[in-house]
Short mmCIF file of C-alpha atoms in Angstrom, two decimals:
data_model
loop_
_atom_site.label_atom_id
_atom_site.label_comp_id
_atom_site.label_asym_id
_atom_site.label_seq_id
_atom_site.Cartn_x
_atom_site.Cartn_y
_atom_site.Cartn_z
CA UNK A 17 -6.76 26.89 2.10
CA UNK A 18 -4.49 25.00 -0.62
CA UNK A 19 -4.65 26.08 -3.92
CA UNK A 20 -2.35 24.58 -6.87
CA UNK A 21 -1.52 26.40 -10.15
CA UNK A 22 -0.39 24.34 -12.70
CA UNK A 23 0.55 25.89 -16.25
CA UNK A 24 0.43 25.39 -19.05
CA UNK A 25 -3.16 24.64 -19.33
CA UNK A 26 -2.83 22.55 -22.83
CA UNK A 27 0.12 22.75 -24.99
CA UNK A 28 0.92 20.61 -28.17
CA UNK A 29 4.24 19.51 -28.81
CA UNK A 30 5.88 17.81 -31.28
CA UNK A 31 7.73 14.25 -30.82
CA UNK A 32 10.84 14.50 -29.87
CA UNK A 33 10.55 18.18 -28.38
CA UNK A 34 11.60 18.72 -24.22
CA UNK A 35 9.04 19.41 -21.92
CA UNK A 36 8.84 21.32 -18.91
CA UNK A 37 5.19 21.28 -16.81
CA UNK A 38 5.03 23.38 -13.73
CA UNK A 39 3.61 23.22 -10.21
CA UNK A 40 3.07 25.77 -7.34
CA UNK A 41 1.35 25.34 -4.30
CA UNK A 42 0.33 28.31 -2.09
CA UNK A 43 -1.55 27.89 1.40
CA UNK A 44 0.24 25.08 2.83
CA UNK A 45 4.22 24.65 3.89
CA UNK A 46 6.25 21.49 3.13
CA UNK A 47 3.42 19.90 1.20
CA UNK A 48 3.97 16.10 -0.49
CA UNK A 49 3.57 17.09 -4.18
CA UNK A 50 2.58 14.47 -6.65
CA UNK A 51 2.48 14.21 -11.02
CA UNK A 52 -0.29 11.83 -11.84
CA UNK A 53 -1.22 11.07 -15.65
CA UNK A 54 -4.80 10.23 -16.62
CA UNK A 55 -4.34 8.63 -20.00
CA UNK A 56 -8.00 9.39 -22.54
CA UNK A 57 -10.85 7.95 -20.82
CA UNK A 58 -8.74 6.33 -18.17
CA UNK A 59 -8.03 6.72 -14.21
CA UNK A 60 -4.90 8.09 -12.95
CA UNK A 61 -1.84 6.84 -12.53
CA UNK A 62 1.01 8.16 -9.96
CA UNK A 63 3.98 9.06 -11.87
CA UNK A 64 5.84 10.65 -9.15
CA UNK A 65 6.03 11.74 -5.54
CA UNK A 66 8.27 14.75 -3.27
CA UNK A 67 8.34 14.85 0.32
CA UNK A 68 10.79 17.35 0.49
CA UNK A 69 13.30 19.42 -1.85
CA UNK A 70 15.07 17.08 -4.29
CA UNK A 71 13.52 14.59 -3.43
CA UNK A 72 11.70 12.21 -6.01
CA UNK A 73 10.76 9.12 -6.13
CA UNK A 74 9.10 7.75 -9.31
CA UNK A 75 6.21 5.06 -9.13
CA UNK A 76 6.65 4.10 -12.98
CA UNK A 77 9.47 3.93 -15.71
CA UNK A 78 9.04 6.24 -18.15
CA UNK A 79 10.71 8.92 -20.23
CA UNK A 80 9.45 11.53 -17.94
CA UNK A 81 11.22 13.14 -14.80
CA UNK A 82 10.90 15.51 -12.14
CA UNK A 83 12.53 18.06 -9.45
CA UNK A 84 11.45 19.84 -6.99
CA UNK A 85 13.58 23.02 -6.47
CA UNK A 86 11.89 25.14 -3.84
CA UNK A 87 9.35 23.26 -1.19
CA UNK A 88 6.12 24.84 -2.90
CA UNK A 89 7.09 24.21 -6.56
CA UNK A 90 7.49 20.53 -8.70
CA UNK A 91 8.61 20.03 -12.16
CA UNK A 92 7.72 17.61 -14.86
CA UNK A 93 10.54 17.51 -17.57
CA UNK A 94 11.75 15.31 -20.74
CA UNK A 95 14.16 15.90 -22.90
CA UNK A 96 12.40 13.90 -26.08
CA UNK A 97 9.24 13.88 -25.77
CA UNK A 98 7.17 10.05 -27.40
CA UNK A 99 4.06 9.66 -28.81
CA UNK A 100 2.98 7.92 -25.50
CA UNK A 101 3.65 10.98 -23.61
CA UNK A 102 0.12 12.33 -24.63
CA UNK A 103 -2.06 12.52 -21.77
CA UNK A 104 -3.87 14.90 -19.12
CA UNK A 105 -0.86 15.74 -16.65
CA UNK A 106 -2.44 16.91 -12.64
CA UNK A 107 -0.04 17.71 -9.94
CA UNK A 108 -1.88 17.40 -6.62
CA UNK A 109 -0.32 18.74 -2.88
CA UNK A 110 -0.89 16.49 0.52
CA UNK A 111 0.60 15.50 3.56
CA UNK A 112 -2.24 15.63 5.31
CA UNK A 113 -4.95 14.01 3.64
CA UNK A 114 -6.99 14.21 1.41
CA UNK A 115 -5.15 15.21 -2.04
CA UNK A 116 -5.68 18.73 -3.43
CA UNK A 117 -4.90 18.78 -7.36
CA UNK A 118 -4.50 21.27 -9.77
CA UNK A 119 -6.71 22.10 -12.50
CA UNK A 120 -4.34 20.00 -14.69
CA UNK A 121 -1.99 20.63 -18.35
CA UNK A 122 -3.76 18.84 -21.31
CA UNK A 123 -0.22 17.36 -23.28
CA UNK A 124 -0.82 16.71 -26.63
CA UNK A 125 2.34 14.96 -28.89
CA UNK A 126 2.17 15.91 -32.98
CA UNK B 8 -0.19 -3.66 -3.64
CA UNK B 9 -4.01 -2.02 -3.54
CA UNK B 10 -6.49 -2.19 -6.29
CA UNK B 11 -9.52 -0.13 -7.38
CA UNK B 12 -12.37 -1.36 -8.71
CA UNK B 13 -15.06 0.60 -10.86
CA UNK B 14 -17.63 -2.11 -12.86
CA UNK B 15 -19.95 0.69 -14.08
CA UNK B 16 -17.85 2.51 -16.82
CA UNK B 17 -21.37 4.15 -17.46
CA UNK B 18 -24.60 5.62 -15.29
CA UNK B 19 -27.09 8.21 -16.27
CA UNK B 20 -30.42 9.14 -14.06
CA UNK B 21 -33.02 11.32 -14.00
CA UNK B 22 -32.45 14.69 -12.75
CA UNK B 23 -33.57 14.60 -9.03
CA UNK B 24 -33.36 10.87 -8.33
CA UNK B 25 -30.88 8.91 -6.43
CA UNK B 26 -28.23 6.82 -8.19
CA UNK B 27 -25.43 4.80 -6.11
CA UNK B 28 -22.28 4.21 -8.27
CA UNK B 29 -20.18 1.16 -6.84
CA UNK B 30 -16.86 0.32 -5.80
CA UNK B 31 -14.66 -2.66 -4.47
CA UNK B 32 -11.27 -2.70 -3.77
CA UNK B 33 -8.50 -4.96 -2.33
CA UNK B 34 -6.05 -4.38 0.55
CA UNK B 35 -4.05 -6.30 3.28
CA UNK B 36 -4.09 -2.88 5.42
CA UNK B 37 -6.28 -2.55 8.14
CA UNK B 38 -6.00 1.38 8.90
CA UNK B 39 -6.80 3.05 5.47
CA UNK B 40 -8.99 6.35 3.93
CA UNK B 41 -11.01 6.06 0.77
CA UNK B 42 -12.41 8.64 -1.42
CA UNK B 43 -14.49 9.64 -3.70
CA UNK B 44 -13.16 12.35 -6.29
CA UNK B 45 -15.61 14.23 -9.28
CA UNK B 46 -14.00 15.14 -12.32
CA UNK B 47 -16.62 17.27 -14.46
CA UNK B 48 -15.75 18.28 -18.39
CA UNK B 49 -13.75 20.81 -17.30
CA UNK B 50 -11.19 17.87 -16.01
CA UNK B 51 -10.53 19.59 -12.34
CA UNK B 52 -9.92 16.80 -9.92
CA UNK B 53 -12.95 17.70 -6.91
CA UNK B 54 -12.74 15.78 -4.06
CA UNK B 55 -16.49 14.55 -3.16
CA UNK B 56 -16.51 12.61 0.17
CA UNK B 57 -13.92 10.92 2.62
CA UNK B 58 -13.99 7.89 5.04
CA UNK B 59 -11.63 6.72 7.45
CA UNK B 60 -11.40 2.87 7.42
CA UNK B 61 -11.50 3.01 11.50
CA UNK B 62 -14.81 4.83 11.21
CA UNK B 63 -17.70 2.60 11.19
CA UNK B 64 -20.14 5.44 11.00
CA UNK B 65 -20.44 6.30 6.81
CA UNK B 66 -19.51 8.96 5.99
CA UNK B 67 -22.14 12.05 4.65
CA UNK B 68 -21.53 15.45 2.78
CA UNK B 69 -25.09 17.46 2.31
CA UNK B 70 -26.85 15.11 -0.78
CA UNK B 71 -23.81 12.57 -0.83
CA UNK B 72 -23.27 9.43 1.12
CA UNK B 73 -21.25 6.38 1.53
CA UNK B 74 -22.39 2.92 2.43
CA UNK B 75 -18.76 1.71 3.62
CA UNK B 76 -18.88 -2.13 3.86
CA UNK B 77 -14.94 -2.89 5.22
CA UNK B 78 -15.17 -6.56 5.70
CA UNK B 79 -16.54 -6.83 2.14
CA UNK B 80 -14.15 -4.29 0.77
CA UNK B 81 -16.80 -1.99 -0.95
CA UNK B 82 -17.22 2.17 -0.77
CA UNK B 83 -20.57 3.11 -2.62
CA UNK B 84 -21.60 6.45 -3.57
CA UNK B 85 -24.89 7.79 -3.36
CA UNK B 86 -26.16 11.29 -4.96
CA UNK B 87 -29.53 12.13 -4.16
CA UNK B 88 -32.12 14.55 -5.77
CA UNK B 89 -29.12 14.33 -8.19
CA UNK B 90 -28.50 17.85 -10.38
CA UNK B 91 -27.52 18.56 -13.66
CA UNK B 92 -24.07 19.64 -12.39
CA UNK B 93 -23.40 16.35 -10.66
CA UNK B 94 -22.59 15.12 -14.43
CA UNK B 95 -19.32 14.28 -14.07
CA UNK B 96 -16.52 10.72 -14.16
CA UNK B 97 -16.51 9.89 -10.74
CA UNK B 98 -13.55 8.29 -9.56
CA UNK B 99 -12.72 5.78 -6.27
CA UNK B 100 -9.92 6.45 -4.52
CA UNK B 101 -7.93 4.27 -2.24
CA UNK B 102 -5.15 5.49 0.23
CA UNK B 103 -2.93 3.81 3.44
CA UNK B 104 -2.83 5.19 6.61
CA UNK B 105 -0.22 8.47 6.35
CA UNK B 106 2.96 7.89 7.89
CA UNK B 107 6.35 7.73 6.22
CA UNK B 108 5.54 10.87 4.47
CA UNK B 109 4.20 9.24 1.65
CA UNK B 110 0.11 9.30 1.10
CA UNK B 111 -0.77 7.85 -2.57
CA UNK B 112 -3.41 7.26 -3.92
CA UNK B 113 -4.80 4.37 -5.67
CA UNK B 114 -7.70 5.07 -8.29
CA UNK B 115 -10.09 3.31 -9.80
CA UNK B 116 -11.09 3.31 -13.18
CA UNK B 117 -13.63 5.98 -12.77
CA UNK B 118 -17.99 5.97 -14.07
CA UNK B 119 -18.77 8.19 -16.01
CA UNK B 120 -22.48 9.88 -14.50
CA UNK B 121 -24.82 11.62 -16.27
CA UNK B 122 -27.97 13.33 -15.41
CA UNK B 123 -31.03 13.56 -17.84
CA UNK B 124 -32.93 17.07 -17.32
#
């Protein structure tokens, strides 16, 4: 079965600071990978999508960004992290449905 | 584009009774899967149920059911002899058909449920 590590499980950071969130997948070969944010007390919104290596295709503009350098691994990045960046970060794996997700990175901006 | 729909930002019931939490969405697609995903305090995304549009039969998973209504557009959630541990934001999920490689999904706005010992 799928199983998706995400790390780090919370970090603070302050404004203006790069990120880098992480995403492995094990169980499952040429998975769809996908960043959703859940904003406090919100649903989640798609932020991006992979179907393969390097490729990306973002749902939203933002300040954020993402790779995906090996088929089982995805990347969140920025290089200055905003205020607005705060949020619960979960990667999830597909391609055949339904989404699996990760247990998720808690990002909180000082 | 889909939308989600989640009108009951709040529920709480009595441990062991039922409680059906609602949801309505909108689509032009015809062939389409929707969900039902549990997020307890711990914030790990748990996938709770799954119907196929094309399925007329609802969809069941031990003490949780769906009453799919696809010409009015609604997917309601049922717990029964509901448990402590089934306090949780329960979220509505919409997704097309796969095919292009690309399966999103749509969520709604999620309830939060919580059960009274």
């Amino acid at each position: 079965s799928q199983t998706i590590h995400q790390w780090p499980a919370t970090l603070v950071q302050p404004v203006g600071s790069p990120l880098s969130l992480e995403c492995t997948v094990e169980g499952t070969s040429n998975p769809n990978l996908y960043w959703y944010r859940q904003a406090a007390g919100r649903g989640l919104q798609l932020l991006f999508y992979s179907v393969g290596i390097g490729q990306i295709s973002s749902e939203v503009p933002q300040n954020l960004s993402a790779s995906r350098p090996q088929d089982r691994q995805f990347i969140l990045s920025s290089k200055k992290l905003l205020l607005s960046d705060s949020g619960f970060y979960l990667c999830a794996a597909g391609g055949n449905q339904p989404q699996h997700f990760g247990d998720g990175t808690r990002l909180s901006i000082l | 584009a889909q939308t989600v729909t989640q009108s009951q930002p709040e529920m709480s019931v009595q441990e062991a009774e039922t409680v059906t939490l609602s949801c309505t969405y909108d689509t032009s697609e015809n062939n389409y899967y929707l969900f039902w995903y549990k997020q307890p305090p711990s914030r790990q995304m748990i996938l709770v149920i799954r119907q196929e549009a094309y399925k007329q039969q609802n969809a069941t998973e031990n003490r949780f059911s769906v009453n799919f209504q696809k010409a009015a557009k609604s997917f309601s959630l049922k717990i029964s002899d509901s448990q402590l541990g089934d306090t949780a934001m329960y979220f509505c999920a919409f997704m097309k058909r796969p095919g292009g490689g690309n399966e999103k999904l749509t969520f709604g706005t999620g309830t939060r449920l919580t059960i009274i010992p």
